[in-house]
């Protein structure tokens, strides 16, 4: 049976309609991203819902995101936080950060989310130096070549029992048979660590495209 007969689009639509329907706030956030010229490379609604369920599963109170774009995944994640919870999200592009701040304010999440502007690797090093308290969940979704560096920089910032997540765990890997790209090296680093329990969850992205979310539980 060919991929087209599997009809991945229909399965993706079913999951989204049943479990991850966007509300007006999420639709407006995507509309503002589009009006502001941001690329449509946010997580899908079903991946956003998965992030949210995972954050709730571990009772996350402090979340770190690398790669904000227009704040779409940040809205899904921040909605999992308790009243005193906090999300810090790192972004290099000041226009993206501006759109994200507006989207998060419109979502009523401005008080819970801090968008930090700058190169993520530099911000992470600054966090180490400043003794940043540990995070419960870290979601990596920025420049793919830096994933191995983010892996090393993020693990010390994650509490035991915390979740390290990274988007796009499958698409570049499948395009690169040598598996030398940043995402493939990240996956190999995670797989080799005995102090992490890791797996890639394939994600249907629509138009018959498949990508993946890699999950690593810090033991
Ligand atoms: N998580 C977002 C999508 C992020 S797209 C969502 O699902 O809604 C990737 C983002 O990473 C872009 O906004 C890009 O500007 C940002 N980025 C790229 N390189 C970066 C770097 N070195 N440091 C911080 N952010 C970076
Ligand atoms: C693309 C998708 C992503 O999830 C991402 O983080 C970066 C780029 C893309 O489809 O090009
Ligand atoms: Mg992504």
Tab-separated table of C-alpha atoms and ligand atoms in Angstrom:
chain	number	residue	atom	x	y	z
A	1	UNK	CA	0.000	0.000	0.000
A	2	UNK	CA	1.430	3.380	-1.014
A	3	UNK	CA	1.658	6.401	1.244
A	4	UNK	CA	-1.181	8.118	-0.634
A	5	UNK	CA	-3.533	5.219	0.139
A	6	UNK	CA	-2.693	5.619	3.828
A	7	UNK	CA	-4.040	9.170	3.478
A	8	UNK	CA	-1.885	10.785	6.126
A	9	UNK	CA	-3.691	14.069	5.564
A	10	UNK	CA	-7.009	12.531	6.617
A	11	UNK	CA	-5.408	11.050	9.748
A	12	UNK	CA	-3.767	14.377	10.599
A	13	UNK	CA	-7.089	16.182	10.134
A	14	UNK	CA	-8.860	13.619	12.335
A	15	UNK	CA	-6.376	14.078	15.207
A	16	UNK	CA	-6.520	17.856	14.952
A	17	UNK	CA	-10.326	18.029	14.798
A	18	UNK	CA	-10.767	15.595	17.693
A	19	UNK	CA	-8.020	16.812	20.065
A	20	UNK	CA	-6.301	19.989	18.920
A	21	UNK	CA	-8.852	22.415	17.513
A	22	UNK	CA	-7.482	25.965	17.599
A	23	UNK	CA	-9.434	28.611	19.483
A	24	UNK	CA	-9.785	32.232	18.328
A	25	UNK	CA	-6.543	33.244	20.102
A	26	UNK	CA	-4.417	30.644	18.288
A	27	UNK	CA	-6.046	31.465	14.940
A	28	UNK	CA	-5.398	35.164	15.499
A	29	UNK	CA	-1.776	34.441	16.427
A	30	UNK	CA	-1.227	32.612	13.129
A	31	UNK	CA	-3.007	35.373	11.224
A	32	UNK	CA	-0.747	38.028	12.785
A	33	UNK	CA	2.332	35.952	11.925
A	34	UNK	CA	1.201	35.774	8.315
A	35	UNK	CA	0.361	39.505	8.140
A	36	UNK	CA	3.785	40.287	9.619
A	37	UNK	CA	5.610	38.206	7.007
A	38	UNK	CA	6.786	35.427	9.347
A	39	UNK	CA	7.291	31.995	7.741
A	40	UNK	CA	4.631	29.340	8.550
A	41	UNK	CA	7.078	27.026	10.334
A	42	UNK	CA	5.310	26.927	13.708
A	43	UNK	CA	4.385	23.572	15.233
A	44	UNK	CA	1.107	22.053	14.036
A	45	UNK	CA	-1.920	22.233	16.361
A	46	UNK	CA	-1.552	18.540	17.208
A	47	UNK	CA	2.138	18.962	18.055
A	48	UNK	CA	1.208	22.012	20.148
A	49	UNK	CA	-1.329	19.869	22.002
A	50	UNK	CA	1.270	17.137	22.551
A	51	UNK	CA	3.670	19.720	24.028
A	52	UNK	CA	0.863	20.910	26.291
A	53	UNK	CA	-0.060	17.395	27.482
A	54	UNK	CA	3.619	16.605	28.182
A	55	UNK	CA	4.049	19.808	30.188
A	56	UNK	CA	0.963	18.946	32.247
A	57	UNK	CA	2.095	15.332	32.665
A	58	UNK	CA	5.243	16.386	34.529
A	59	UNK	CA	3.597	19.335	36.315
A	60	UNK	CA	5.905	21.818	34.609
A	61	UNK	CA	6.189	25.166	36.383
A	62	UNK	CA	9.259	26.473	34.547
A	63	UNK	CA	9.577	25.972	30.801
A	64	UNK	CA	12.354	27.081	28.430
A	65	UNK	CA	11.847	27.351	24.655
A	66	UNK	CA	14.573	27.940	22.071
A	67	UNK	CA	13.134	29.498	18.899
A	68	UNK	CA	10.060	31.693	19.517
A	69	UNK	CA	9.000	32.761	16.003
A	70	UNK	CA	5.564	34.392	16.540
A	71	UNK	CA	4.880	32.718	19.897
A	72	UNK	CA	2.552	30.015	18.559
A	73	UNK	CA	4.143	27.028	20.338
A	74	UNK	CA	4.712	29.306	23.349
A	75	UNK	CA	0.941	29.823	23.655
A	76	UNK	CA	0.312	26.044	23.672
A	77	UNK	CA	3.062	25.524	26.275
A	78	UNK	CA	2.244	28.497	28.507
A	79	UNK	CA	-1.379	27.362	28.721
A	80	UNK	CA	-0.131	24.240	30.523
A	81	UNK	CA	1.445	26.330	33.298
A	82	UNK	CA	-0.069	26.811	36.767
A	83	UNK	CA	-0.870	30.423	37.826
A	84	UNK	CA	2.651	31.048	39.150
A	85	UNK	CA	4.379	29.238	36.283
A	86	UNK	CA	6.860	30.797	33.869
A	87	UNK	CA	7.997	30.291	30.273
A	88	UNK	CA	11.224	31.816	28.978
A	89	UNK	CA	11.546	31.759	25.186
A	90	UNK	CA	14.708	32.665	23.246
A	91	UNK	CA	14.676	34.410	19.864
A	92	UNK	CA	17.395	35.969	17.720
A	93	UNK	CA	15.157	38.023	15.400
A	94	UNK	CA	13.742	41.224	16.929
A	95	UNK	CA	10.826	41.361	14.460
A	96	UNK	CA	9.829	37.789	15.389
A	97	UNK	CA	10.141	38.680	19.080
A	98	UNK	CA	7.935	41.744	18.624
A	99	UNK	CA	5.193	39.718	16.890
A	100	UNK	CA	5.458	37.053	19.610
A	101	UNK	CA	5.124	39.591	22.432
A	102	UNK	CA	1.977	40.997	20.826
A	103	UNK	CA	0.515	37.495	20.312
A	104	UNK	CA	1.286	36.503	23.902
A	105	UNK	CA	-0.232	39.720	25.248
A	106	UNK	CA	-3.389	39.129	23.181
A	107	UNK	CA	-3.473	35.569	24.574
A	108	UNK	CA	-3.438	36.962	28.129
A	109	UNK	CA	-0.079	35.278	28.736
A	110	UNK	CA	2.209	38.312	28.781
A	111	UNK	CA	2.786	38.047	32.533
A	112	UNK	CA	3.847	34.375	32.321
A	113	UNK	CA	6.120	34.516	29.279
A	114	UNK	CA	9.427	36.305	28.842
A	115	UNK	CA	10.818	36.627	25.308
A	116	UNK	CA	14.616	37.003	25.529
A	117	UNK	CA	16.276	38.474	22.463
A	118	UNK	CA	19.712	37.259	21.367
A	119	UNK	CA	21.685	34.291	20.057
A	120	UNK	CA	20.311	31.341	22.010
A	121	UNK	CA	23.721	29.792	22.711
A	122	UNK	CA	24.894	33.065	24.248
A	123	UNK	CA	21.728	33.439	26.306
A	124	UNK	CA	22.067	29.842	27.566
A	125	UNK	CA	25.697	30.477	28.605
A	126	UNK	CA	24.577	33.632	30.367
A	127	UNK	CA	21.902	31.591	32.198
A	128	UNK	CA	24.576	29.123	33.425
A	129	UNK	CA	26.797	31.966	34.627
A	130	UNK	CA	23.886	33.681	36.409
A	131	UNK	CA	22.789	30.477	38.200
A	132	UNK	CA	19.388	30.267	36.462
A	133	UNK	CA	17.106	27.899	38.446
A	134	UNK	CA	16.469	24.563	36.679
A	135	UNK	CA	13.666	24.125	34.158
A	136	UNK	CA	11.102	21.294	34.160
A	137	UNK	CA	10.745	21.203	30.389
A	138	UNK	CA	12.933	22.538	27.553
A	139	UNK	CA	11.695	22.687	23.935
A	140	UNK	CA	14.330	23.195	21.215
A	141	UNK	CA	13.038	24.499	17.852
A	142	UNK	CA	15.609	26.994	16.491
A	143	UNK	CA	18.483	26.749	13.942
A	144	UNK	CA	19.033	23.056	13.274
A	145	UNK	CA	22.847	23.180	12.925
A	146	UNK	CA	23.095	24.348	16.551
A	147	UNK	CA	21.017	21.454	17.957
A	148	UNK	CA	24.095	19.540	19.270
A	149	UNK	CA	25.301	22.694	21.034
A	150	UNK	CA	21.820	23.287	22.492
A	151	UNK	CA	21.758	19.669	23.688
A	152	UNK	CA	24.944	20.191	25.740
A	153	UNK	CA	23.910	23.638	26.991
A	154	UNK	CA	20.347	22.639	27.931
A	155	UNK	CA	20.935	19.426	29.895
A	156	UNK	CA	22.552	21.175	32.895
A	157	UNK	CA	19.580	23.592	32.987
A	158	UNK	CA	17.051	20.719	33.211
A	159	UNK	CA	15.947	19.174	36.507
A	160	UNK	CA	16.026	15.419	37.035
A	161	UNK	CA	12.703	14.014	35.880
A	162	UNK	CA	12.467	16.909	33.428
A	163	UNK	CA	11.780	16.634	29.708
A	164	UNK	CA	14.098	17.747	26.918
A	165	UNK	CA	12.137	18.031	23.637
A	166	UNK	CA	13.277	18.958	20.138
A	167	UNK	CA	11.220	19.564	16.984
A	168	UNK	CA	12.058	18.367	13.481
A	169	UNK	CA	13.722	15.162	14.665
A	170	UNK	CA	12.855	13.337	11.429
A	171	UNK	CA	12.648	15.555	8.348
A	172	UNK	CA	16.295	16.615	7.915
A	173	UNK	CA	17.479	13.170	9.002
A	174	UNK	CA	15.522	11.564	6.208
A	175	UNK	CA	16.854	14.048	3.648
A	176	UNK	CA	20.470	13.467	4.705
A	177	UNK	CA	21.469	9.814	4.179
A	178	UNK	CA	24.900	10.446	5.764
A	179	UNK	CA	23.155	11.694	8.906
A	180	UNK	CA	25.709	14.449	9.455
A	181	UNK	CA	23.281	17.335	9.934
A	182	UNK	CA	22.710	19.008	13.285
A	183	UNK	CA	19.439	17.205	13.953
A	184	UNK	CA	20.912	13.771	13.170
A	185	UNK	CA	23.856	14.487	15.475
A	186	UNK	CA	21.435	15.632	18.180
A	187	UNK	CA	19.442	12.398	17.859
A	188	UNK	CA	22.671	10.372	18.119
A	189	UNK	CA	23.776	12.307	21.208
A	190	UNK	CA	20.433	11.640	22.898
A	191	UNK	CA	20.446	7.952	21.917
A	192	UNK	CA	23.931	7.463	23.392
A	193	UNK	CA	23.100	8.852	26.833
A	194	UNK	CA	22.340	6.259	29.505
A	195	UNK	CA	21.079	9.018	31.820
A	196	UNK	CA	18.286	9.882	29.345
A	197	UNK	CA	15.287	7.815	28.264
A	198	UNK	CA	14.647	8.991	24.701
A	199	UNK	CA	12.368	8.304	21.765
A	200	UNK	CA	11.262	10.023	18.561
A	201	UNK	CA	7.512	10.385	18.099
A	202	UNK	CA	6.596	10.784	14.397
A	203	UNK	CA	4.335	13.780	13.795
A	204	UNK	CA	1.935	14.148	10.848
A	205	UNK	CA	2.300	17.658	9.494
A	206	UNK	CA	-0.337	17.615	6.736
A	207	UNK	CA	0.147	17.441	2.971
A	208	UNK	CA	1.384	13.900	3.579
A	209	UNK	CA	4.525	15.207	5.304
A	210	UNK	CA	5.929	13.499	8.376
A	211	UNK	CA	8.341	14.984	10.886
A	212	UNK	CA	9.124	14.079	14.472
A	213	UNK	CA	9.429	15.261	18.056
A	214	UNK	CA	12.292	13.772	20.062
A	215	UNK	CA	11.611	13.336	23.779
A	216	UNK	CA	14.330	12.772	26.370
A	217	UNK	CA	13.444	12.187	29.998
A	218	UNK	CA	16.346	13.098	32.334
A	219	UNK	CA	16.765	10.182	34.721
B	1	LIG	N1	8.725	27.309	18.089
B	1	LIG	C1	8.094	28.155	17.075
B	1	LIG	C2	8.801	28.037	15.740
B	1	LIG	C3	10.247	28.431	15.789
B	1	LIG	S1	10.920	28.702	14.162
B	1	LIG	C4	6.649	27.709	16.937
B	1	LIG	O1	6.413	26.516	16.808
B	1	LIG	O2	5.758	28.553	16.944
B	1	LIG	C5	12.605	28.943	14.560
B	1	LIG	C6	12.918	30.292	15.223
B	1	LIG	O3	14.258	30.211	15.720
B	1	LIG	C7	12.876	31.498	14.275
B	1	LIG	O4	12.057	32.512	14.784
B	1	LIG	C8	14.329	31.960	14.222
B	1	LIG	O5	14.491	33.367	14.096
B	1	LIG	C9	14.858	31.477	15.561
B	1	LIG	N2	16.316	31.315	15.608
B	1	LIG	C10	17.139	30.917	14.607
B	1	LIG	N3	18.404	30.900	15.018
B	1	LIG	C11	18.407	31.296	16.321
B	1	LIG	C12	19.429	31.492	17.307
B	1	LIG	N4	20.726	31.274	17.040
B	1	LIG	N5	19.059	31.907	18.528
B	1	LIG	C13	17.752	32.126	18.827
B	1	LIG	N6	16.750	31.959	17.939
B	1	LIG	C14	17.062	31.545	16.702
B	2	LIG	C1	10.634	24.167	8.983
B	2	LIG	C2	9.829	23.539	9.927
B	2	LIG	C3	10.127	23.662	11.256
B	2	LIG	O1	9.385	23.038	12.225
B	2	LIG	C4	11.226	24.398	11.676
B	2	LIG	O2	11.478	24.472	13.001
B	2	LIG	C5	12.034	25.037	10.740
B	2	LIG	C6	11.739	24.920	9.386
B	2	LIG	C7	10.294	24.023	7.543
B	2	LIG	O3	9.286	23.389	7.250
B	2	LIG	O4	11.031	24.587	6.728
B	3	LIG	MG1	10.222	23.247	14.097
